[in-house]
Amino acid sequence: MVESPTKVGRVHFAPLNVPLQRRLQTFAAFYYSFMTFFFPLLNIFLPFYIVFYTSYWWVLVIYAIFYIYDYQTPKRGGRPNRFIQEMTLHKWFAEYFPIQLVKTAEVKPNHNYLFGYHPHGVISIGALTSFGTAATGVSEKFPKLKFRLATLGGNFVLPVRREYLIAFGLIDCGRESLEHVLSNEEKGQAVVLVIGGAEEALEAHPGKPSILTLQKRKGFIKVALTTGAHLVPVYGFGENELFTQLDNPEGSKMRTWQKFVKGITGVTPLIFHGRGVFNYSFGYLPYRSPINVVVGKPIPVEKVESPTDEQIDELHARYVAAITQLFDENKKQYAVSENAKLIVN
């Protein structure tokens, strides 16, 4: 029998009597949070420590040579590592929420595909777990498809962390990188792109309507047309429920500041919290809230070497209609709220 949480003031502390499996799941969530929020900082200071406080400076020289030699890998299809992707740790992490990958239509491996993932959430946990690891059975549900998850090129700058992301099958989200993969004559290539990006992360608030940053995002449509990659809409129900973000309505000083910083650095500063390892009230672990990643029906795309604005707009309208339909058809079963609403901006 599991004890109830202990409340001290406004803080709910986790009970001592917790089954081992739940402890393993929490450990996995702690690991992911550390690698996401704190490992990058460690990457910045580690080289300085090695140079000035150890005698292993030569290791950095060897790595620097490899780094320069391997620099273009994120733009050339990446280097997924099946051992890393199939680690049991990822299974525990998926069970923590839990995360489920839902297939609603066949996606045959005789084409290349550009999967559009929505919403971004704070850190796109549903996208990474579903398509960057084997935790939710992506290889069994979509056999013969080779998945790569696209992310900002800046994420590959830091040493060591770069290798960690590449091992998950992550690639640069730039146009050159996407076209390199999707133009491959060996069919069955599938790139997953979180289309709303950092701007959409500002809208990740639990219990509120899902606001997608999509109307002006047409670069992915052009990539689909120039490569002939079929588009696949994907919606992660529950992605916005994982953290509590500081209120930042459009027009507020907070939103203005966030957009200003993003304009300068390209990174959106989010102020948020989740739960902790030993408490349920604050910390940087995501809440235990289910995520259902629903994959929709592919939208056929004919290859056009130089698409016109009209062709781009027409396909974009079809895509917006498809993601809206996917949301409406599945919200009753998978949405956290019965009154779930989708707004496309």
Tab-separated table of N, CA and C in Angstrom, residues 78-207:
chain	number	residue	atom	x	y	z
A	78	GLY	N	22.729	13.002	-39.569
A	78	GLY	CA	22.988	12.574	-38.205
A	78	GLY	C	23.665	11.212	-38.112
A	79	ARG	N	23.670	10.658	-36.901
A	79	ARG	CA	24.309	9.370	-36.652
A	79	ARG	C	23.594	8.674	-35.492
A	80	PRO	N	22.338	8.206	-35.713
A	80	PRO	CA	21.586	7.578	-34.631
A	80	PRO	C	22.304	6.341	-34.091
A	81	ASN	N	22.206	6.152	-32.804
A	81	ASN	CA	22.832	5.012	-32.144
A	81	ASN	C	21.735	4.147	-31.522
A	82	ARG	N	21.521	2.963	-32.064
A	82	ARG	CA	20.427	2.110	-31.597
A	82	ARG	C	20.601	1.709	-30.130
A	83	PHE	N	21.848	1.527	-29.695
A	83	PHE	CA	22.079	1.157	-28.294
A	83	PHE	C	21.551	2.239	-27.370
A	84	ILE	N	21.866	3.491	-27.705
A	84	ILE	CA	21.393	4.617	-26.892
A	84	ILE	C	19.879	4.731	-26.967
A	85	GLN	N	19.313	4.615	-28.164
A	85	GLN	CA	17.877	4.786	-28.348
A	85	GLN	C	17.056	3.697	-27.661
A	86	GLU	N	17.641	2.512	-27.478
A	86	GLU	CA	16.894	1.389	-26.913
A	86	GLU	C	17.187	1.161	-25.441
A	87	MET	N	17.847	2.096	-24.793
A	87	MET	CA	18.148	1.953	-23.358
A	87	MET	C	16.865	1.830	-22.542
A	88	THR	N	16.893	0.978	-21.528
A	88	THR	CA	15.735	0.764	-20.655
A	88	THR	C	15.327	2.050	-19.952
A	89	LEU	N	16.284	2.926	-19.729
A	89	LEU	CA	16.013	4.202	-19.073
A	89	LEU	C	14.895	4.972	-19.784
A	90	HIS	N	14.877	4.932	-21.119
A	90	HIS	CA	13.853	5.642	-21.883
A	90	HIS	C	12.465	5.018	-21.651
A	91	LYS	N	12.442	3.718	-21.467
A	91	LYS	CA	11.179	3.024	-21.188
A	91	LYS	C	10.616	3.484	-19.854
A	92	TRP	N	11.489	3.606	-18.870
A	92	TRP	CA	11.048	4.106	-17.561
A	92	TRP	C	10.515	5.528	-17.680
A	93	PHE	N	11.187	6.332	-18.496
A	93	PHE	CA	10.764	7.721	-18.674
A	93	PHE	C	9.381	7.781	-19.328
A	94	ALA	N	9.152	6.958	-20.327
A	94	ALA	CA	7.846	6.933	-20.995
A	94	ALA	C	6.757	6.474	-20.035
A	95	GLU	N	7.088	5.542	-19.145
A	95	GLU	CA	6.113	5.040	-18.166
A	95	GLU	C	5.809	6.069	-17.090
A	96	TYR	N	6.722	6.993	-16.858
A	96	TYR	CA	6.566	8.019	-15.823
A	96	TYR	C	5.296	8.832	-16.034
A	97	PHE	N	4.942	9.145	-17.279
A	97	PHE	CA	3.809	10.051	-17.541
A	97	PHE	C	2.438	9.350	-17.507
A	98	PRO	N	2.125	8.327	-18.308
A	98	PRO	CA	2.929	7.660	-19.338
A	98	PRO	C	2.764	8.334	-20.704
A	99	ILE	N	3.664	7.950	-21.653
A	99	ILE	CA	3.600	8.439	-23.029
A	99	ILE	C	3.175	7.288	-23.926
A	100	GLN	N	2.213	7.549	-24.793
A	100	GLN	CA	1.712	6.543	-25.722
A	100	GLN	C	1.778	7.083	-27.153
A	101	LEU	N	2.255	6.276	-28.073
A	101	LEU	CA	2.299	6.626	-29.492
A	101	LEU	C	1.117	5.951	-30.175
A	102	VAL	N	0.237	6.772	-30.758
A	102	VAL	CA	-1.005	6.268	-31.344
A	102	VAL	C	-0.955	6.403	-32.862
A	103	LYS	N	-1.117	5.293	-33.549
A	103	LYS	CA	-1.106	5.262	-35.012
A	103	LYS	C	-2.540	5.214	-35.516
A	104	THR	N	-2.930	6.169	-36.359
A	104	THR	CA	-4.308	6.211	-36.863
A	104	THR	C	-4.407	5.861	-38.343
A	105	ALA	N	-3.272	5.760	-39.037
A	105	ALA	CA	-3.291	5.458	-40.470
A	105	ALA	C	-1.965	4.830	-40.875
A	106	GLU	N	-1.971	4.131	-41.990
A	106	GLU	CA	-0.752	3.519	-42.500
A	106	GLU	C	0.181	4.581	-43.077
A	107	VAL	N	1.459	4.422	-42.800
A	107	VAL	CA	2.489	5.285	-43.378
A	107	VAL	C	3.486	4.349	-44.053
A	108	LYS	N	3.288	4.126	-45.328
A	108	LYS	CA	4.069	3.123	-46.049
A	108	LYS	C	5.490	3.617	-46.334
A	109	PRO	N	6.451	2.693	-46.296
A	109	PRO	CA	7.857	3.096	-46.470
A	109	PRO	C	8.286	3.303	-47.921
A	110	ASN	N	7.344	3.475	-48.828
A	110	ASN	CA	7.710	3.707	-50.239
A	110	ASN	C	7.743	5.202	-50.581
A	111	HIS	N	7.724	6.043	-49.554
A	111	HIS	CA	7.863	7.492	-49.720
A	111	HIS	C	8.762	8.016	-48.608
A	112	ASN	N	9.191	9.253	-48.747
A	112	ASN	CA	9.835	9.966	-47.642
A	112	ASN	C	8.793	10.878	-47.008
A	113	TYR	N	8.965	11.159	-45.705
A	113	TYR	CA	7.917	11.874	-44.971
A	113	TYR	C	8.482	12.983	-44.096
A	114	LEU	N	7.705	14.057	-44.000
A	114	LEU	CA	7.986	15.135	-43.065
A	114	LEU	C	6.850	15.163	-42.053
A	115	PHE	N	7.134	14.693	-40.839
A	115	PHE	CA	6.146	14.668	-39.765
A	115	PHE	C	6.161	16.032	-39.065
A	116	GLY	N	4.985	16.661	-38.951
A	116	GLY	CA	4.883	17.926	-38.229
A	116	GLY	C	4.325	17.685	-36.845
A	117	TYR	N	5.143	17.954	-35.810
A	117	TYR	CA	4.709	17.696	-34.426
A	117	TYR	C	4.172	18.966	-33.789
A	118	HIS	N	3.045	18.852	-33.109
A	118	HIS	CA	2.394	19.968	-32.400
A	118	HIS	C	1.842	19.444	-31.065
A	119	PRO	N	1.767	20.278	-30.040
A	119	PRO	CA	2.414	21.584	-29.902
A	119	PRO	C	3.854	21.423	-29.423
A	120	HIS	N	4.588	22.516	-29.362
A	120	HIS	CA	5.976	22.465	-28.920
A	120	HIS	C	6.073	22.124	-27.446
A	121	GLY	N	5.143	22.668	-26.636
A	121	GLY	CA	5.277	22.510	-25.196
A	121	GLY	C	6.516	23.248	-24.707
A	122	VAL	N	6.956	22.946	-23.498
A	122	VAL	CA	8.149	23.606	-22.971
A	122	VAL	C	9.415	23.023	-23.601
A	123	ILE	N	9.513	21.677	-23.667
A	123	ILE	CA	10.729	21.065	-24.235
A	123	ILE	C	10.418	19.877	-25.152
A	124	SER	N	9.195	19.762	-25.652
A	124	SER	CA	8.834	18.726	-26.646
A	124	SER	C	9.184	17.320	-26.181
A	125	ILE	N	8.770	16.985	-24.982
A	125	ILE	CA	9.072	15.674	-24.416
A	125	ILE	C	8.421	14.550	-25.216
A	126	GLY	N	7.186	14.762	-25.661
A	126	GLY	CA	6.486	13.729	-26.419
A	126	GLY	C	7.184	13.402	-27.722
A	127	ALA	N	7.700	14.425	-28.401
A	127	ALA	CA	8.386	14.224	-29.677
A	127	ALA	C	9.685	13.451	-29.485
A	128	LEU	N	10.500	13.857	-28.513
A	128	LEU	CA	11.782	13.204	-28.285
A	128	LEU	C	11.599	11.747	-27.879
A	129	THR	N	10.690	11.489	-26.951
A	129	THR	CA	10.500	10.127	-26.451
A	129	THR	C	9.906	9.217	-27.514
A	130	SER	N	8.973	9.742	-28.299
A	130	SER	CA	8.286	8.912	-29.293
A	130	SER	C	9.130	8.636	-30.524
A	131	PHE	N	9.929	9.629	-30.962
A	131	PHE	CA	10.640	9.478	-32.228
A	131	PHE	C	12.168	9.457	-32.091
A	132	GLY	N	12.676	9.794	-30.904
A	132	GLY	CA	14.117	9.758	-30.685
A	132	GLY	C	14.566	8.546	-29.897
A	133	THR	N	13.610	7.782	-29.348
A	133	THR	CA	13.928	6.567	-28.603
A	133	THR	C	12.984	5.447	-29.046
A	134	ALA	N	13.246	4.257	-28.539
A	134	ALA	CA	12.398	3.101	-28.852
A	134	ALA	C	11.352	2.863	-27.772
A	135	ALA	N	11.202	3.813	-26.853
A	135	ALA	CA	10.371	3.605	-25.659
A	135	ALA	C	8.891	3.376	-25.946
A	136	THR	N	8.367	3.957	-27.024
A	136	THR	CA	6.931	3.832	-27.311
A	136	THR	C	6.645	2.926	-28.506
A	137	GLY	N	7.665	2.200	-28.956
A	137	GLY	CA	7.463	1.229	-30.027
A	137	GLY	C	7.335	1.805	-31.420
A	138	VAL	N	8.056	2.879	-31.712
A	138	VAL	CA	7.930	3.523	-33.022
A	138	VAL	C	8.346	2.591	-34.158
A	139	SER	N	9.364	1.766	-33.932
A	139	SER	CA	9.835	0.863	-34.994
A	139	SER	C	8.821	-0.230	-35.298
A	140	GLU	N	8.069	-0.645	-34.284
A	140	GLU	CA	7.050	-1.669	-34.489
A	140	GLU	C	5.803	-1.090	-35.153
A	141	LYS	N	5.458	0.131	-34.803
A	141	LYS	CA	4.257	0.749	-35.360
A	141	LYS	C	4.490	1.311	-36.757
A	142	PHE	N	5.720	1.718	-37.031
A	142	PHE	CA	6.058	2.255	-38.355
A	142	PHE	C	7.317	1.552	-38.869
A	143	PRO	N	7.198	0.246	-39.168
A	143	PRO	CA	8.370	-0.516	-39.596
A	143	PRO	C	8.947	0.022	-40.912
A	144	LYS	N	10.263	-0.092	-41.006
A	144	LYS	CA	11.023	0.295	-42.201
A	144	LYS	C	11.124	1.808	-42.406
A	145	LEU	N	10.579	2.606	-41.476
A	145	LEU	CA	10.787	4.051	-41.541
A	145	LEU	C	12.005	4.406	-40.687
A	146	LYS	N	12.849	5.287	-41.199
A	146	LYS	CA	14.035	5.729	-40.476
A	146	LYS	C	13.786	7.143	-39.959
A	147	PHE	N	13.543	7.256	-38.662
A	147	PHE	CA	13.153	8.535	-38.069
A	147	PHE	C	14.355	9.354	-37.627
A	148	ARG	N	14.226	10.672	-37.852
A	148	ARG	CA	15.176	11.645	-37.318
A	148	ARG	C	14.375	12.837	-36.812
A	149	LEU	N	14.698	13.279	-35.628
A	149	LEU	CA	14.023	14.424	-35.020
A	149	LEU	C	14.871	15.668	-35.228
A	150	ALA	N	14.265	16.722	-35.780
A	150	ALA	CA	15.007	17.943	-36.090
A	150	ALA	C	14.953	18.928	-34.926
A	151	THR	N	16.062	19.601	-34.682
A	151	THR	CA	16.138	20.602	-33.622
A	151	THR	C	17.036	21.754	-34.079
A	152	LEU	N	17.077	22.827	-33.310
A	152	LEU	CA	17.888	23.989	-33.669
A	152	LEU	C	19.369	23.632	-33.780
A	153	GLY	N	20.012	24.193	-34.787
A	153	GLY	CA	21.426	23.919	-34.994
A	153	GLY	C	22.286	24.319	-33.801
A	154	GLY	N	21.848	25.337	-33.054
A	154	GLY	CA	22.601	25.778	-31.887
A	154	GLY	C	22.743	24.720	-30.821
A	155	ASN	N	21.846	23.736	-30.810
A	155	ASN	CA	21.926	22.661	-29.820
A	155	ASN	C	23.115	21.736	-30.050
A	156	PHE	N	23.739	21.850	-31.228
A	156	PHE	CA	24.877	20.985	-31.538
A	156	PHE	C	26.214	21.690	-31.332
A	157	VAL	N	26.186	22.880	-30.780
A	157	VAL	CA	27.420	23.648	-30.597
A	157	VAL	C	28.239	23.118	-29.427
A	158	LEU	N	27.594	22.857	-28.299
A	158	LEU	CA	28.315	22.448	-27.098
A	158	LEU	C	28.925	21.058	-27.264
A	159	PRO	N	30.190	20.888	-26.895
A	159	PRO	CA	30.836	19.576	-27.011
A	159	PRO	C	30.189	18.565	-26.068
A	160	VAL	N	30.324	17.305	-26.364
A	160	VAL	CA	29.801	16.178	-25.598
A	160	VAL	C	28.279	16.120	-25.698
A	161	ARG	N	27.599	17.197	-25.308
A	161	ARG	CA	26.139	17.214	-25.453
A	161	ARG	C	25.758	17.018	-26.916
A	162	ARG	N	26.571	17.553	-27.806
A	162	ARG	CA	26.369	17.367	-29.244
A	162	ARG	C	26.295	15.884	-29.588
A	163	GLU	N	27.239	15.091	-29.055
A	163	GLU	CA	27.270	13.654	-29.352
A	163	GLU	C	26.055	12.955	-28.752
A	164	TYR	N	25.638	13.444	-27.605
A	164	TYR	CA	24.459	12.886	-26.925
A	164	TYR	C	23.213	13.072	-27.790
A	165	LEU	N	23.024	14.259	-28.348
A	165	LEU	CA	21.850	14.533	-29.183
A	165	LEU	C	21.916	13.766	-30.502
A	166	ILE	N	23.087	13.694	-31.097
A	166	ILE	CA	23.243	12.961	-32.347
A	166	ILE	C	22.892	11.488	-32.153
A	167	ALA	N	23.253	10.929	-30.999
A	167	ALA	CA	22.966	9.521	-30.719
A	167	ALA	C	21.468	9.240	-30.694
A	168	PHE	N	20.665	10.248	-30.345
A	168	PHE	CA	19.212	10.098	-30.339
A	168	PHE	C	18.625	10.198	-31.753
A	169	GLY	N	19.457	10.477	-32.733
A	169	GLY	CA	18.967	10.627	-34.094
A	169	GLY	C	18.560	12.046	-34.416
A	170	LEU	N	18.974	13.017	-33.591
A	170	LEU	CA	18.610	14.403	-33.845
A	170	LEU	C	19.476	14.985	-34.952
A	171	ILE	N	18.860	15.851	-35.758
A	171	ILE	CA	19.564	16.542	-36.836
A	171	ILE	C	19.223	18.025	-36.782
A	172	ASP	N	19.977	18.817	-37.523
A	172	ASP	CA	19.735	20.254	-37.643
A	172	ASP	C	18.406	20.487	-38.366
A	173	CYS	N	17.623	21.456	-37.882
A	173	CYS	CA	16.307	21.711	-38.475
A	173	CYS	C	16.362	22.694	-39.654
A	174	GLY	N	17.568	23.107	-40.053
A	174	GLY	CA	17.701	24.023	-41.183
A	174	GLY	C	17.270	23.372	-42.492
A	175	ARG	N	16.976	24.206	-43.463
A	175	ARG	CA	16.477	23.719	-44.749
A	175	ARG	C	17.463	22.769	-45.425
A	176	GLU	N	18.746	23.116	-45.395
A	176	GLU	CA	19.772	22.272	-46.016
A	176	GLU	C	19.739	20.864	-45.431
A	177	SER	N	19.618	20.774	-44.110
A	177	SER	CA	19.605	19.490	-43.426
A	177	SER	C	18.360	18.672	-43.787
A	178	LEU	N	17.196	19.331	-43.770
A	178	LEU	CA	15.946	18.629	-44.078
A	178	LEU	C	15.955	18.106	-45.506
A	179	GLU	N	16.407	18.940	-46.433
A	179	GLU	CA	16.418	18.525	-47.836
A	179	GLU	C	17.420	17.405	-48.081
A	180	HIS	N	18.501	17.397	-47.330
A	180	HIS	CA	19.500	16.340	-47.489
A	180	HIS	C	18.883	14.975	-47.179
A	181	VAL	N	18.103	14.913	-46.111
A	181	VAL	CA	17.484	13.643	-45.716
A	181	VAL	C	16.315	13.287	-46.621
A	182	LEU	N	15.442	14.254	-46.862
A	182	LEU	CA	14.199	13.979	-47.585
A	182	LEU	C	14.403	13.805	-49.085
A	183	SER	N	15.566	14.182	-49.605
A	183	SER	CA	15.868	13.979	-51.020
A	183	SER	C	16.531	12.638	-51.272
A	184	ASN	N	16.744	11.890	-50.212
A	184	ASN	CA	17.406	10.593	-50.316
A	184	ASN	C	16.604	9.649	-51.209
A	185	GLU	N	17.277	9.026	-52.168
A	185	GLU	CA	16.583	8.109	-53.077
A	185	GLU	C	16.145	6.829	-52.365
A	186	GLU	N	16.797	6.509	-51.257
A	186	GLU	CA	16.363	5.367	-50.445
A	186	GLU	C	15.138	5.788	-49.641
A	187	LYS	N	13.983	5.302	-50.016
A	187	LYS	CA	12.732	5.741	-49.406
A	187	LYS	C	12.580	5.211	-47.977
A	188	GLY	N	11.617	5.804	-47.281
A	188	GLY	CA	11.392	5.440	-45.888
A	188	GLY	C	12.053	6.381	-44.911
A	189	GLN	N	12.588	7.509	-45.418
A	189	GLN	CA	13.185	8.525	-44.542
A	189	GLN	C	12.060	9.355	-43.925
A	190	ALA	N	12.126	9.582	-42.636
A	190	ALA	CA	11.079	10.334	-41.940
A	190	ALA	C	11.713	11.346	-40.992
A	191	VAL	N	11.487	12.614	-41.260
A	191	VAL	CA	11.988	13.687	-40.403
A	191	VAL	C	10.822	14.228	-39.578
A	192	VAL	N	11.037	14.363	-38.281
A	192	VAL	CA	10.016	14.922	-37.381
A	192	VAL	C	10.433	16.341	-37.030
A	193	LEU	N	9.590	17.300	-37.363
A	193	LEU	CA	9.878	18.711	-37.135
A	193	LEU	C	8.830	19.313	-36.215
A	194	VAL	N	9.269	19.903	-35.104
A	194	VAL	CA	8.353	20.598	-34.193
A	194	VAL	C	8.156	21.991	-34.776
A	195	ILE	N	7.080	22.156	-35.519
A	195	ILE	CA	6.921	23.311	-36.400
A	195	ILE	C	6.770	24.635	-35.654
A	196	GLY	N	6.087	24.646	-34.533
A	196	GLY	CA	5.849	25.901	-33.821
A	196	GLY	C	7.094	26.515	-33.225
A	197	GLY	N	8.096	25.694	-32.939
A	197	GLY	CA	9.365	26.188	-32.430
A	197	GLY	C	9.277	26.906	-31.091
A	198	ALA	N	10.333	27.682	-30.818
A	198	ALA	CA	10.452	28.363	-29.531
A	198	ALA	C	9.326	29.355	-29.292
A	199	GLU	N	8.809	29.964	-30.355
A	199	GLU	CA	7.723	30.938	-30.196
A	199	GLU	C	6.470	30.269	-29.638
A	200	GLU	N	6.208	29.049	-30.089
A	200	GLU	CA	5.023	28.326	-29.615
A	200	GLU	C	5.168	27.885	-28.164
A	201	ALA	N	6.419	27.728	-27.709
A	201	ALA	CA	6.656	27.337	-26.321
A	201	ALA	C	6.068	28.346	-25.339
A	202	LEU	N	5.952	29.605	-25.777
A	202	LEU	CA	5.384	30.649	-24.920
A	202	LEU	C	3.915	30.382	-24.609
A	203	GLU	N	3.267	29.537	-25.418
A	203	GLU	CA	1.842	29.269	-25.237
A	203	GLU	C	1.573	27.997	-24.439
A	204	ALA	N	2.625	27.379	-23.886
A	204	ALA	CA	2.470	26.104	-23.189
A	204	ALA	C	1.993	26.319	-21.759
A	205	HIS	N	0.682	26.351	-21.584
A	205	HIS	CA	0.081	26.549	-20.261
A	205	HIS	C	-0.943	25.448	-19.992
A	206	PRO	N	-0.814	24.736	-18.878
A	206	PRO	CA	-1.756	23.661	-18.559
A	206	PRO	C	-3.196	24.173	-18.458
A	207	GLY	N	-4.116	23.386	-18.986
A	207	GLY	CA	-5.531	23.689	-18.841
A	207	GLY	C	-6.056	24.784	-19.740
